[in-house]
Amino acid sequence: MQPKTGIHSTYSSPLDTAAIRKAAMNLDDGAVTEGYRGNREAILAMLNGALATELVCVLRYKRHYFTVAGPGNVPVKNEFLEHAQEEQAHADQIAERIVQLNGQPDLDPATLVQRSHAEYDASDDIRAMIKANLIAERVAIESYRQMIERIGDTDPTTRRMLIDILAKEEEHADEMRDLLD
Ligand SMILES: [Fe+2]
Ligand SMILES: [Fe+2]
């Protein structure tokens, strides 16, 4: 059956075999082929900003995890640790994607805080800790939302990774808000 709408009609055109053959060359480019439609430099810059943000989030949650005290605070302490581990997993995913795109993951501790969208926090009070984390999660959510919007469908792999991370940050924000109630 022939598709009725214009949006499906491109499926009927044959694949671009010339571009596919070209992909067999330029092996030094690894995963990046000539048909890659992303703005590589802009995407690498966004990913490095996200990497710095995730690493600062790891440090903030770890600080909170180690310093929060009191038997009543054990569930919150565990939540902080879980989030620290998940932010580390995000940082690893992002660094790996940067390398796939032939970029350099920036892990320089000297400039980490300036390059991060979210802030470090060394509060002593548990409520202040939770609030700082909620703020950081909301900042992360908005920054990922904007990245996904900008990338659009030009780089589906990066987009999908960012959507998965965004979903996790939304979960984190929700969990922090529940702890404030
Ligand atoms: Fe994260
Ligand atoms: Fe998070």
Short mmCIF file of C-alpha atoms in Angstrom, two decimals, residues 13 25 66 70 82 132 144:
data_model
loop_
_atom_site.label_atom_id
_atom_site.label_comp_id
_atom_site.label_asym_id
_atom_site.label_seq_id
_atom_site.Cartn_x
_atom_site.Cartn_y
_atom_site.Cartn_z
CA SER A 13 13.21 6.95 -2.18
CA MET A 25 36.43 5.49 4.02
CA PHE A 66 29.58 11.85 53.90
CA GLY A 70 22.01 11.14 62.70
CA GLU A 82 22.49 6.86 44.98
CA ALA A 132 20.71 22.95 47.14
CA TYR A 144 19.30 19.36 29.19
#
